[in-house]
Amino acid sequence: MTWEPLLSISWTQRGTKMLKPSLSAARRFKRELSGKEDDKIYRGMNNYHKYIKPKDSTMGNASSGMVRKGPIRAPEHLRATVRWDYQPDICKDYKETGFCGFGDSCKFLHDRSDYKHGWQIERELEEGRYGANDEENYEVSSDDEDIPFKCFICRESYKNPIITKCRHYFCETCALQHYRKSKRCYVCNQQTNGVFNPAKELMAKIQKHQALTDQPPSEEDD
């Protein structure tokens, strides 16, 4: 048998040219090994003894891929490709500013949500902080519920309330007295750096609450 390059063979006859030598060898070994046990001798990938006789049908034809050995040639007119799409396709203008000049005709996704990177999630898992504040982030709380009605230090009503950088409220005298002992917040133990601002929102709510309580009941309520 002479060697013939595959490039010189036509595409339709290429499979038959590759299959004929293996079929002739298979017939020869079939005659030699018919009725005998396996002698445990390696004869190559294409020269194994066939114990199942191919049927004389379309499925068992020599040109069919059902009787061939080794890797089967891919179909000529069908190619399966896989594309990993790592491009987010998010509108940059809408994500950064909340406005897009193209409006609804923009082909990119209008999404302003932020997603954590893989290294951020792994770091939170190592520190045990992953998913710790998820329930608090999705709670819809009222403004009045977020502000405590008593000072954390003296446990009494606010007198000249102040607010720290960590958004905690104290009486002015209580905060200054605690600052002499420790420069950290009384509640969360964060560094305050001596910054105490007047709690204008809290004072406005206290005044509003006092005005409602001091208001005499109307005749309609009776």
PDB file of C-alpha atoms in Angstrom, residues 6 21 24 29 61 70 74 76 93 126 130 134 136-137 143 158-159 161 189-190 202 204 214 216-217:
ATOM      1  CA  LEU A   6      -5.037  13.472   2.025  1.00  0.00           C
ATOM      2  CA  PRO A  21      -7.117  -0.108   4.909  1.00  0.00           C
ATOM      3  CA  SER A  24      -9.187  -4.932   4.872  1.00  0.00           C
ATOM      4  CA  PHE A  29      -7.880 -10.599  11.496  1.00  0.00           C
ATOM      5  CA  ASN A  61     -22.643   0.790   5.371  1.00  0.00           C
ATOM      6  CA  GLY A  70     -11.347   6.609  15.887  1.00  0.00           C
ATOM      7  CA  ALA A  74     -16.939  16.841  11.710  1.00  0.00           C
ATOM      8  CA  GLU A  76     -18.892  19.917   6.449  1.00  0.00           C
ATOM      9  CA  ASP A  93     -23.789  57.079  30.608  1.00  0.00           C
ATOM     10  CA  GLU A 126     -12.706  34.483  54.680  1.00  0.00           C
ATOM     11  CA  TYR A 130     -20.485  37.507  53.561  1.00  0.00           C
ATOM     12  CA  ASP A 134     -28.273  41.335  53.519  1.00  0.00           C
ATOM     13  CA  GLU A 136     -30.834  44.902  56.838  1.00  0.00           C
ATOM     14  CA  ASN A 137     -30.153  46.194  53.332  1.00  0.00           C
ATOM     15  CA  ASP A 143     -37.143  57.655  59.502  1.00  0.00           C
ATOM     16  CA  TYR A 158     -32.128  64.516  74.328  1.00  0.00           C
ATOM     17  CA  LYS A 159     -30.717  67.826  75.564  1.00  0.00           C
ATOM     18  CA  PRO A 161     -28.612  66.609  70.628  1.00  0.00           C
ATOM     19  CA  ASN A 189     -16.591  52.076  68.963  1.00  0.00           C
ATOM     20  CA  GLN A 190     -15.529  53.923  65.798  1.00  0.00           C
ATOM     21  CA  LEU A 202     -33.502  65.221  65.182  1.00  0.00           C
ATOM     22  CA  ALA A 204     -36.813  69.361  63.998  1.00  0.00           C
ATOM     23  CA  ASP A 214     -49.203  70.193  72.869  1.00  0.00           C
ATOM     24  CA  PRO A 216     -55.379  70.691  72.038  1.00  0.00           C
ATOM     25  CA  PRO A 217     -57.811  68.113  70.669  1.00  0.00           C
TER      26      PRO A 217
END
